[in-house]
mmCIF file of C-alpha atoms in Angstrom:
data_model
loop_
_atom_site.group_PDB
_atom_site.id
_atom_site.type_symbol
_atom_site.label_atom_id
_atom_site.label_comp_id
_atom_site.label_asym_id
_atom_site.label_seq_id
_atom_site.Cartn_x
_atom_site.Cartn_y
_atom_site.Cartn_z
ATOM 1 C CA MET A 71 0.053 -0.085 0.096
ATOM 2 C CA ILE A 72 1.140 3.481 -0.763
ATOM 3 C CA ASP A 73 1.884 5.647 1.893
ATOM 4 C CA ALA A 74 2.108 9.458 2.647
ATOM 5 C CA MET A 75 5.866 9.321 2.260
ATOM 6 C CA ASP A 76 5.760 7.389 -1.292
ATOM 7 C CA LYS A 77 2.906 9.504 -2.746
ATOM 8 C CA ALA A 78 5.212 12.833 -1.486
ATOM 9 C CA ALA A 79 8.574 11.377 -2.684
ATOM 10 C CA GLY A 80 6.626 9.781 -5.790
ATOM 11 C CA LEU A 81 7.647 6.235 -5.020
ATOM 12 C CA SER A 82 4.829 3.622 -6.257
ATOM 13 C CA PRO A 83 4.834 -0.298 -5.955
ATOM 14 C CA ASP A 84 7.337 -1.164 -8.818
ATOM 15 C CA ASP A 85 9.858 0.773 -7.882
ATOM 16 C CA ALA A 86 13.203 -0.896 -5.966
ATOM 17 C CA LEU A 87 13.332 2.427 -3.505
ATOM 18 C CA PHE A 88 9.315 1.185 -2.294
ATOM 19 C CA SER A 89 10.864 -2.130 -1.918
ATOM 20 C CA ALA A 90 14.311 -0.846 -0.121
ATOM 21 C CA ARG A 91 12.288 1.406 2.178
ATOM 22 C CA ARG A 92 9.950 -1.493 3.337
ATOM 23 C CA PHE A 93 13.423 -3.338 4.724
ATOM 24 C CA ARG A 94 12.452 -0.569 7.894
ATOM 25 C CA PRO A 95 8.921 -1.374 8.522
ATOM 26 C CA GLU A 96 9.496 0.389 11.623
ATOM 27 C CA PHE A 97 10.639 3.338 9.768
ATOM 28 C CA VAL A 98 7.664 3.425 7.240
ATOM 29 C CA GLN A 99 5.309 2.792 9.997
ATOM 30 C CA GLY A 100 6.755 5.506 12.651
ATOM 31 C CA ALA A 101 6.258 8.282 9.888
ATOM 32 C CA GLU A 102 3.170 7.347 9.260
ATOM 33 C CA GLU A 103 1.330 7.527 12.874
ATOM 34 C CA CYS A 104 3.696 10.462 13.250
ATOM 35 C CA LEU A 105 1.925 12.248 10.665
ATOM 36 C CA LEU A 106 -1.493 11.327 12.471
ATOM 37 C CA SER A 107 -0.465 12.798 15.121
ATOM 38 C CA VAL A 108 0.420 16.214 14.547
ATOM 39 C CA LEU A 109 -2.435 16.550 11.392
ATOM 40 C CA LEU A 110 -5.348 14.196 12.799
ATOM 41 C CA PRO A 111 -4.833 13.989 16.904
ATOM 42 C CA ALA A 112 -7.604 12.189 18.931
ATOM 43 C CA ASN A 113 -6.843 15.648 20.897
ATOM 44 C CA ASP A 114 -6.139 18.343 19.319
ATOM 45 C CA HIS A 115 -5.538 20.763 22.039
ATOM 46 C CA GLY A 116 -8.216 22.985 20.224
ATOM 47 C CA LEU A 117 -5.338 23.597 17.145
ATOM 48 C CA ALA A 118 -8.103 22.275 14.832
ATOM 49 C CA ALA A 119 -6.806 19.775 11.253
ATOM 50 C CA SER A 120 -7.796 23.222 8.877
ATOM 51 C CA LEU A 121 -5.130 25.145 10.703
ATOM 52 C CA ARG A 122 -2.621 22.283 11.181
ATOM 53 C CA VAL A 123 -3.026 21.678 7.798
ATOM 54 C CA ALA A 124 -2.964 24.810 6.416
ATOM 55 C CA LEU A 125 0.293 25.420 8.171
ATOM 56 C CA ALA A 126 1.648 22.472 6.783
ATOM 57 C CA ARG A 127 0.950 23.819 3.310
ATOM 58 C CA ARG A 128 3.051 26.756 4.441
ATOM 59 C CA MET A 129 5.851 24.634 5.412
ATOM 60 C CA ALA A 130 5.975 22.815 2.120
ATOM 61 C CA ALA A 131 6.408 26.433 0.049
ATOM 62 C CA LEU A 132 8.864 27.145 2.615
ATOM 63 C CA ASN A 133 10.421 24.076 1.642
ATOM 64 C CA ALA A 134 9.607 24.648 -1.556
ATOM 65 C CA ASP A 135 8.357 20.965 -1.892
ATOM 66 C CA GLN A 136 5.981 21.279 -4.814
ATOM 67 C CA ALA A 137 4.863 17.470 -4.125
ATOM 68 C CA LEU A 138 3.552 18.283 -1.000
ATOM 69 C CA MET A 139 2.074 21.856 -0.832
ATOM 70 C CA VAL A 140 -0.408 19.802 -4.087
ATOM 71 C CA GLU A 141 -0.712 17.365 -1.684
ATOM 72 C CA TYR A 142 -1.621 19.519 1.437
ATOM 73 C CA ASN A 143 -3.457 21.967 -0.765
ATOM 74 C CA ALA A 144 -5.709 19.255 -1.957
ATOM 75 C CA GLN A 145 -6.106 18.145 1.876
ATOM 76 C CA LEU A 146 -7.118 21.506 3.105
ATOM 77 C CA ALA A 147 -9.717 21.952 0.403
ATOM 78 C CA ASP A 148 -11.495 19.311 1.732
ATOM 79 C CA LEU A 149 -11.641 20.626 4.961
ATOM 80 C CA ASP A 150 -13.537 23.543 3.852
ATOM 81 C CA PRO A 151 -10.435 26.529 5.092
ATOM 82 C CA THR A 152 -11.271 30.331 6.063
ATOM 83 C CA GLU A 153 -10.397 32.785 3.707
ATOM 84 C CA GLN A 154 -7.768 33.595 6.909
ATOM 85 C CA LEU A 155 -6.689 29.867 6.764
ATOM 86 C CA LEU A 156 -5.922 29.894 2.901
ATOM 87 C CA ALA A 157 -4.171 33.335 3.247
ATOM 88 C CA LEU A 158 -2.142 31.500 6.020
ATOM 89 C CA ALA A 159 -1.508 28.631 3.950
ATOM 90 C CA GLN A 160 -0.690 30.794 1.481
ATOM 91 C CA GLY A 161 2.220 32.219 2.846
ATOM 92 C CA ALA A 162 0.332 35.737 4.226
ATOM 93 C CA THR A 163 1.927 37.421 7.207
ATOM 94 C CA ASP A 164 -1.585 40.322 7.331
ATOM 95 C CA LEU A 165 -3.260 37.895 9.339
ATOM 96 C CA ASP A 166 -5.909 38.417 12.721
ATOM 97 C CA GLU A 167 -4.424 37.294 16.173
ATOM 98 C CA PRO A 168 -3.046 34.534 17.130
ATOM 99 C CA LEU A 169 -2.439 33.448 12.775
ATOM 100 C CA ALA A 170 -0.198 36.144 12.957
ATOM 101 C CA THR A 171 2.292 35.172 15.719
ATOM 102 C CA ILE A 172 1.992 31.712 14.671
ATOM 103 C CA ALA A 173 2.538 32.270 11.149
ATOM 104 C CA ARG A 174 6.130 34.218 12.270
ATOM 105 C CA HIS A 175 6.536 31.130 14.306
ATOM 106 C CA VAL A 176 6.269 28.821 11.847
ATOM 107 C CA ASP A 177 8.562 30.960 9.239
ATOM 108 C CA LEU A 178 11.408 31.696 11.471
ATOM 109 C CA ILE A 179 10.919 28.095 12.863
ATOM 110 C CA THR A 180 11.272 26.082 9.291
ATOM 111 C CA LEU A 181 13.756 28.450 8.103
ATOM 112 C CA THR A 182 16.277 29.685 10.893
ATOM 113 C CA PRO A 183 16.066 27.251 13.649
ATOM 114 C CA ASN A 184 19.601 27.857 15.001
ATOM 115 C CA LYS A 185 17.974 31.922 15.702
ATOM 116 C CA ALA A 186 15.332 30.515 17.950
ATOM 117 C CA GLU A 187 15.118 32.132 21.137
ATOM 118 C CA ALA A 188 13.039 32.083 24.480
ATOM 119 C CA SER A 189 11.983 35.179 23.748
ATOM 120 C CA ASP A 190 9.866 33.438 20.726
ATOM 121 C CA ILE A 191 8.005 30.988 22.879
ATOM 122 C CA THR A 192 7.010 34.368 25.040
ATOM 123 C CA ARG A 193 5.159 35.583 21.836
ATOM 124 C CA LEU A 194 3.122 32.245 21.285
ATOM 125 C CA ALA A 195 2.337 32.778 25.005
ATOM 126 C CA GLN A 196 1.271 36.176 24.344
ATOM 127 C CA ALA A 197 -0.820 35.890 21.361
ATOM 128 C CA GLY A 198 -2.705 33.359 23.898
ATOM 129 C CA LEU A 199 -1.384 29.787 23.314
ATOM 130 C CA ASN A 200 -1.192 27.355 26.145
ATOM 131 C CA ASN A 201 1.762 24.957 26.873
ATOM 132 C CA PRO A 202 0.003 21.624 25.461
ATOM 133 C CA GLN A 203 -0.742 24.375 22.447
ATOM 134 C CA ILE A 204 3.014 25.639 21.798
ATOM 135 C CA VAL A 205 4.309 21.544 22.184
ATOM 136 C CA ALA A 206 1.499 20.656 19.731
ATOM 137 C CA LEU A 207 2.805 23.497 16.920
ATOM 138 C CA SER A 208 6.302 22.620 17.870
ATOM 139 C CA GLU A 209 5.602 19.441 17.004
ATOM 140 C CA LEU A 210 3.735 20.022 13.328
ATOM 141 C CA ILE A 211 6.307 22.082 12.900
ATOM 142 C CA ALA A 212 9.415 19.750 13.557
ATOM 143 C CA PHE A 213 7.569 17.086 11.672
ATOM 144 C CA VAL A 214 6.706 18.605 8.408
ATOM 145 C CA ASN A 215 10.361 19.888 8.605
ATOM 146 C CA PHE A 216 11.253 15.682 9.001
ATOM 147 C CA GLN A 217 8.989 15.048 6.246
ATOM 148 C CA THR A 218 10.316 17.492 3.530
ATOM 149 C CA ARG A 219 13.622 16.209 4.358
ATOM 150 C CA VAL A 220 12.992 12.516 4.201
ATOM 151 C CA ALA A 221 11.106 13.170 0.858
ATOM 152 C CA THR A 222 14.052 14.782 -0.891
ATOM 153 C CA GLY A 223 16.527 12.336 -0.003
ATOM 154 C CA LEU A 224 13.782 9.543 -1.197
ATOM 155 C CA ARG A 225 13.137 11.770 -4.771
ATOM 156 C CA LEU A 226 17.006 12.437 -4.791
ATOM 157 C CA MET A 227 18.035 8.561 -4.751
ATOM 158 C CA ARG A 228 15.869 7.874 -7.747
ATOM 159 C CA SER A 229 17.435 10.426 -9.581
ATOM 160 C CA ALA A 230 21.143 9.471 -8.544
ATOM 161 C CA MET B 240 49.032 18.510 15.842
ATOM 162 C CA ILE B 241 46.149 19.181 17.240
ATOM 163 C CA SER B 242 45.014 18.814 20.507
ATOM 164 C CA SER B 243 41.854 16.901 20.690
ATOM 165 C CA VAL B 244 38.643 18.420 21.511
ATOM 166 C CA ARG B 245 36.494 16.794 24.461
ATOM 167 C CA LEU B 246 32.964 18.119 25.017
ATOM 168 C CA LYS B 247 31.598 18.132 28.366
ATOM 169 C CA PRO B 248 27.688 16.900 28.473
ATOM 170 C CA LEU B 249 25.358 20.117 28.471
ATOM 171 C CA THR B 250 21.979 20.692 30.748
ATOM 172 C CA TRP B 251 18.767 21.447 29.302
ATOM 173 C CA HIS B 252 15.619 23.407 30.353
ATOM 174 C CA PRO B 253 12.528 24.555 29.150
ATOM 175 C CA HIS B 254 10.775 27.651 28.334
ATOM 176 C CA ILE B 255 7.857 26.668 29.626
ATOM 177 C CA ALA B 256 6.473 24.628 32.441
ATOM 178 C CA PRO B 257 6.941 20.719 32.664
ATOM 179 C CA VAL B 258 4.110 18.896 32.953
ATOM 180 C CA GLU B 259 4.724 17.750 36.943
ATOM 181 C CA LEU B 260 4.674 13.631 37.508
ATOM 182 C CA SER B 261 1.922 14.560 40.318
ATOM 183 C CA GLU B 262 -0.374 16.314 38.097
ATOM 184 C CA ALA B 263 -0.040 13.830 35.427
ATOM 185 C CA THR B 264 -2.955 12.578 33.523
ATOM 186 C CA THR B 265 -2.807 8.253 33.118
ATOM 187 C CA GLU B 266 -2.800 9.388 29.386
ATOM 188 C CA GLN B 267 0.858 11.339 30.217
ATOM 189 C CA LEU B 268 2.111 8.917 32.730
ATOM 190 C CA ASP B 269 1.606 5.782 30.137
ATOM 191 C CA ALA B 270 3.399 8.137 27.195
ATOM 192 C CA MET B 271 6.307 8.565 29.493
ATOM 193 C CA LYS B 272 6.909 4.934 29.878
ATOM 194 C CA VAL B 273 8.689 5.207 26.424
ATOM 195 C CA THR B 274 11.552 7.611 26.241
ATOM 196 C CA PRO B 275 14.377 8.916 23.730
ATOM 197 C CA SER B 276 17.258 7.042 23.809
ATOM 198 C CA ALA B 277 15.358 4.924 26.758
ATOM 199 C CA LYS B 278 16.736 7.540 29.365
ATOM 200 C CA LYS B 279 14.888 8.284 32.535
ATOM 201 C CA VAL B 280 12.137 10.421 32.215
ATOM 202 C CA SER B 281 13.730 14.170 32.048
ATOM 203 C CA GLU B 282 12.532 17.987 31.744
ATOM 204 C CA TYR B 283 12.688 17.444 28.372
ATOM 205 C CA VAL B 284 10.414 14.429 28.446
ATOM 206 C CA ARG B 285 8.403 16.371 30.908
ATOM 207 C CA THR B 286 8.103 19.047 28.534
ATOM 208 C CA LEU B 287 7.036 17.433 25.449
ATOM 209 C CA VAL B 288 4.371 14.700 27.376
ATOM 210 C CA HIS B 289 2.136 18.151 26.915
ATOM 211 C CA ASP B 290 0.724 16.800 23.839
ATOM 212 C CA PRO B 291 1.362 13.040 24.452
ATOM 213 C CA GLU B 292 -0.092 11.738 21.358
ATOM 214 C CA SER B 293 3.082 13.276 19.472
ATOM 215 C CA TYR B 294 5.562 12.818 22.146
ATOM 216 C CA VAL B 295 5.243 8.778 21.432
ATOM 217 C CA ALA B 296 4.900 8.658 17.903
ATOM 218 C CA ARG B 297 7.540 10.931 17.506
ATOM 219 C CA THR B 298 10.168 8.940 20.574
ATOM 220 C CA VAL B 299 8.802 5.617 19.195
ATOM 221 C CA LEU B 300 10.468 6.682 15.345
ATOM 222 C CA PHE B 301 13.428 8.166 17.077
ATOM 223 C CA ASN B 302 14.606 5.158 18.639
ATOM 224 C CA ALA B 303 13.984 3.320 16.042
ATOM 225 C CA ILE B 304 15.958 5.406 13.407
ATOM 226 C CA MET B 305 18.899 5.414 16.058
ATOM 227 C CA TYR B 306 18.969 2.025 17.378
ATOM 228 C CA VAL B 307 17.744 -0.105 15.282
ATOM 229 C CA GLU B 308 19.866 -3.447 14.082
ATOM 230 C CA GLY B 309 21.598 -3.769 10.691
ATOM 231 C CA GLY B 310 21.993 -1.160 8.381
ATOM 232 C CA LEU B 311 23.760 2.004 8.300
ATOM 233 C CA ALA B 312 26.838 2.200 11.153
ATOM 234 C CA ARG B 313 25.863 3.462 14.155
ATOM 235 C CA PRO B 314 28.912 6.246 14.257
ATOM 236 C CA ASP B 315 27.259 7.491 10.718
ATOM 237 C CA ARG B 316 23.494 7.861 12.182
ATOM 238 C CA GLU B 317 25.115 9.649 15.144
ATOM 239 C CA LEU B 318 27.387 11.817 12.284
ATOM 240 C CA GLY B 319 24.444 12.245 10.265
ATOM 241 C CA ALA B 320 22.628 13.732 13.612
ATOM 242 C CA LEU B 321 25.462 16.001 14.558
ATOM 243 C CA GLY B 322 26.041 17.535 11.638
ATOM 244 C CA ALA B 323 22.241 18.502 12.011
ATOM 245 C CA SER B 324 22.398 20.078 15.095
ATOM 246 C CA ILE B 325 25.535 21.638 14.012
ATOM 247 C CA VAL B 326 23.821 23.090 10.972
ATOM 248 C CA ASN B 327 20.496 23.716 12.924
ATOM 249 C CA GLY B 328 22.532 25.680 16.124
ATOM 250 C CA CYS B 329 20.968 22.941 18.618
ATOM 251 C CA LYS B 330 23.934 22.813 21.085
ATOM 252 C CA PHE B 331 22.577 20.230 23.402
ATOM 253 C CA CYS B 332 22.067 17.877 20.944
ATOM 254 C CA ALA B 333 25.107 18.660 18.958
ATOM 255 C CA VAL B 334 27.526 17.727 22.693
ATOM 256 C CA VAL B 335 25.219 14.488 23.173
ATOM 257 C CA HIS B 336 25.610 12.689 19.473
ATOM 258 C CA ALA B 337 29.265 14.096 19.639
ATOM 259 C CA ARG B 338 29.925 12.451 22.218
ATOM 260 C CA ARG B 339 28.426 9.356 21.594
ATOM 261 C CA HIS B 340 30.196 9.055 18.105
ATOM 262 C CA ALA B 341 33.431 9.542 20.232
ATOM 263 C CA GLU B 342 32.371 6.701 22.503
ATOM 264 C CA LEU B 343 30.882 4.268 19.550
ATOM 265 C CA THR B 344 34.323 4.847 17.699
ATOM 266 C CA ASN B 345 36.677 5.311 20.560
ATOM 267 C CA SER B 346 38.079 8.711 18.656
ATOM 268 C CA ASP B 347 37.875 12.228 18.871
ATOM 269 C CA ASP B 348 39.288 12.852 15.403
ATOM 270 C CA LEU B 349 36.077 13.531 13.926
ATOM 271 C CA VAL B 350 34.673 15.564 16.535
ATOM 272 C CA THR B 351 37.477 17.704 16.947
ATOM 273 C CA ALA B 352 37.586 18.374 13.364
ATOM 274 C CA LEU B 353 33.987 19.297 12.938
ATOM 275 C CA TYR B 354 34.210 21.632 16.179
ATOM 276 C CA LEU B 355 37.194 23.368 14.642
ATOM 277 C CA ASP B 356 35.633 23.656 11.877
ATOM 278 C CA LYS B 357 38.326 21.687 9.769
ATOM 279 C CA PRO B 358 35.960 19.720 7.785
ATOM 280 C CA GLU B 359 38.436 18.890 5.356
ATOM 281 C CA ALA B 360 40.293 16.331 8.054
ATOM 282 C CA LEU B 361 37.317 14.080 7.390
ATOM 283 C CA GLY B 362 38.022 10.713 5.702
ATOM 284 C CA PRO B 363 35.498 10.654 1.992
ATOM 285 C CA ARG B 364 33.379 8.464 3.688
ATOM 286 C CA ASP B 365 32.553 10.608 6.940
ATOM 287 C CA ALA B 366 32.748 13.682 4.192
ATOM 288 C CA ALA B 367 30.278 12.475 1.874
ATOM 289 C CA ILE B 368 27.838 11.843 5.115
ATOM 290 C CA TYR B 369 28.757 15.096 6.590
ATOM 291 C CA SER B 370 28.417 16.536 3.347
ATOM 292 C CA LEU B 371 24.964 15.824 3.060
ATOM 293 C CA ALA B 372 23.699 16.224 6.897
ATOM 294 C CA ARG B 373 24.725 19.977 6.108
ATOM 295 C CA ARG B 374 22.633 20.540 3.139
ATOM 296 C CA LEU B 375 19.532 18.526 3.677
ATOM 297 C CA SER B 376 19.187 20.222 7.013
ATOM 298 C CA ALA B 377 20.326 23.703 5.700
ATOM 299 C CA ALA B 378 17.283 23.347 3.462
ATOM 300 C CA PRO B 379 15.910 20.369 1.201
ATOM 301 C CA SER B 380 16.815 21.964 -1.937
ATOM 302 C CA GLN B 381 20.644 22.167 -1.053
ATOM 303 C CA ALA B 382 20.878 18.378 -1.407
ATOM 304 C CA THR B 383 21.287 17.272 -4.602
ATOM 305 C CA ALA B 384 22.263 13.580 -6.479
ATOM 306 C CA ASP B 385 25.574 14.206 -6.586
ATOM 307 C CA ASP B 386 25.517 13.762 -2.409
ATOM 308 C CA ILE B 387 23.724 10.716 -2.950
ATOM 309 C CA ALA B 388 26.271 9.454 -5.554
ATOM 310 C CA SER B 389 29.059 10.365 -3.326
ATOM 311 C CA LEU B 390 27.746 8.133 -0.312
ATOM 312 C CA ARG B 391 27.924 5.561 -3.247
ATOM 313 C CA SER B 392 31.073 6.052 -4.802
ATOM 314 C CA VAL B 393 32.204 4.922 -1.106
ATOM 315 C CA GLY B 394 30.260 2.083 -0.867
ATOM 316 C CA MET B 395 27.055 3.105 0.811
ATOM 317 C CA ASP B 396 24.423 0.981 -0.539
ATOM 318 C CA ASP B 397 20.574 2.077 -0.359
ATOM 319 C CA ILE B 398 19.486 0.602 3.118
ATOM 320 C CA GLU B 399 22.418 2.408 4.053
ATOM 321 C CA ILE B 400 21.552 5.640 2.932
ATOM 322 C CA ILE B 401 17.847 5.387 3.797
ATOM 323 C CA ASP B 402 19.076 5.098 7.263
ATOM 324 C CA LEU B 403 21.382 8.149 7.158
ATOM 325 C CA ILE B 404 17.992 10.275 5.024
ATOM 326 C CA HIS B 405 16.214 9.043 8.815
ATOM 327 C CA ALA B 406 18.844 9.798 10.974
ATOM 328 C CA ILE B 407 19.219 13.385 9.587
ATOM 329 C CA SER B 408 15.901 14.160 8.920
ATOM 330 C CA ILE B 409 15.155 12.781 12.554
ATOM 331 C CA PHE B 410 17.266 15.711 13.611
ATOM 332 C CA GLY B 411 15.322 17.934 12.129
ATOM 333 C CA TRP B 412 12.638 17.281 14.178
ATOM 334 C CA ALA B 413 14.345 16.532 17.552
ATOM 335 C CA ASN B 414 16.547 20.381 16.986
ATOM 336 C CA ARG B 415 13.736 21.763 16.355
ATOM 337 C CA LEU B 416 11.965 20.980 19.675
ATOM 338 C CA MET B 417 15.210 20.924 21.924
ATOM 339 C CA HIS B 418 16.737 23.900 20.461
ATOM 340 C CA VAL B 419 13.375 26.002 20.398
ATOM 341 C CA LEU B 420 11.332 24.936 23.444
ATOM 342 C CA GLY B 421 14.560 24.971 26.186
ATOM 343 C CA HIS B 422 17.959 26.268 26.136
ATOM 344 C CA ALA B 423 21.409 24.493 26.947
ATOM 345 C CA GLU B 424 23.449 25.324 29.986
ATOM 346 C CA SER B 425 26.885 24.239 31.137
ATOM 347 C CA GLY B 426 27.438 21.611 33.841
#
């Protein structure tokens, strides 16, 4: 069965790399479980799936990942997003709060994690995020940055 | 002859209040039965367990990527982790994985070369691994098919390269937790 990572990397069951990936069922299963835990968790801590997918789309673009942009655009369209969430997904910065603060944080941590400071977490708290939301947001940001790197690596293996 | 670099472990403190064990829910207590590298329930674990679902899913994947049997040699996984941690600015993770690399290889040579910013001192295999780690971490678009070709030219097979891509990428994740949600201090 094709999973989200195969789809992102453009792998089909007749690719040698599709089988090579399955030498590590722990990684295949693990990445899928992680995806569900950050995009469709049982307890979303008040961060709705539409917000999570919109942020994933934004980060796919920051990582210049065309395949994941297409995927997250399609997922977002199915979630009946508001204008604000569509703008957030497409990279806008002039957003209502707390979306503007969340967008700033997502961009900073995706592109320049080395520049993160304690004050960045204070900003999230001041925008109204509680501790579970700050952690859930951090895990979502970190996951998409993981996903784009694995997908990129697999694509390069196919082309090399 | 340059003297070798010996790194001391750092301690990590969160920017937000971690979950107190006395106040943890049953789900959070169950989640903390799994810990990264099978270590104790640290402040880091108690911080992440604010969201137990993502904590468990990520920790299980992290432990598989770093410790699963066969495939890429452990020191090579640690080098991937170290290269990512340097680029992503996570001093805590860099020190942990530099020390593990030194322990596993019984040598401080690689860590010394990287901490003194002399990557040209690395052998061809380490250089190929470190180069992919840096590029893929900085931005996925910086990594190229030539990086994969370099790994193949030093004898790495597809299973090992897939393991390496995961080791680098899981630190694109771990660094964005550890360096963002807290800070490292000496001693």
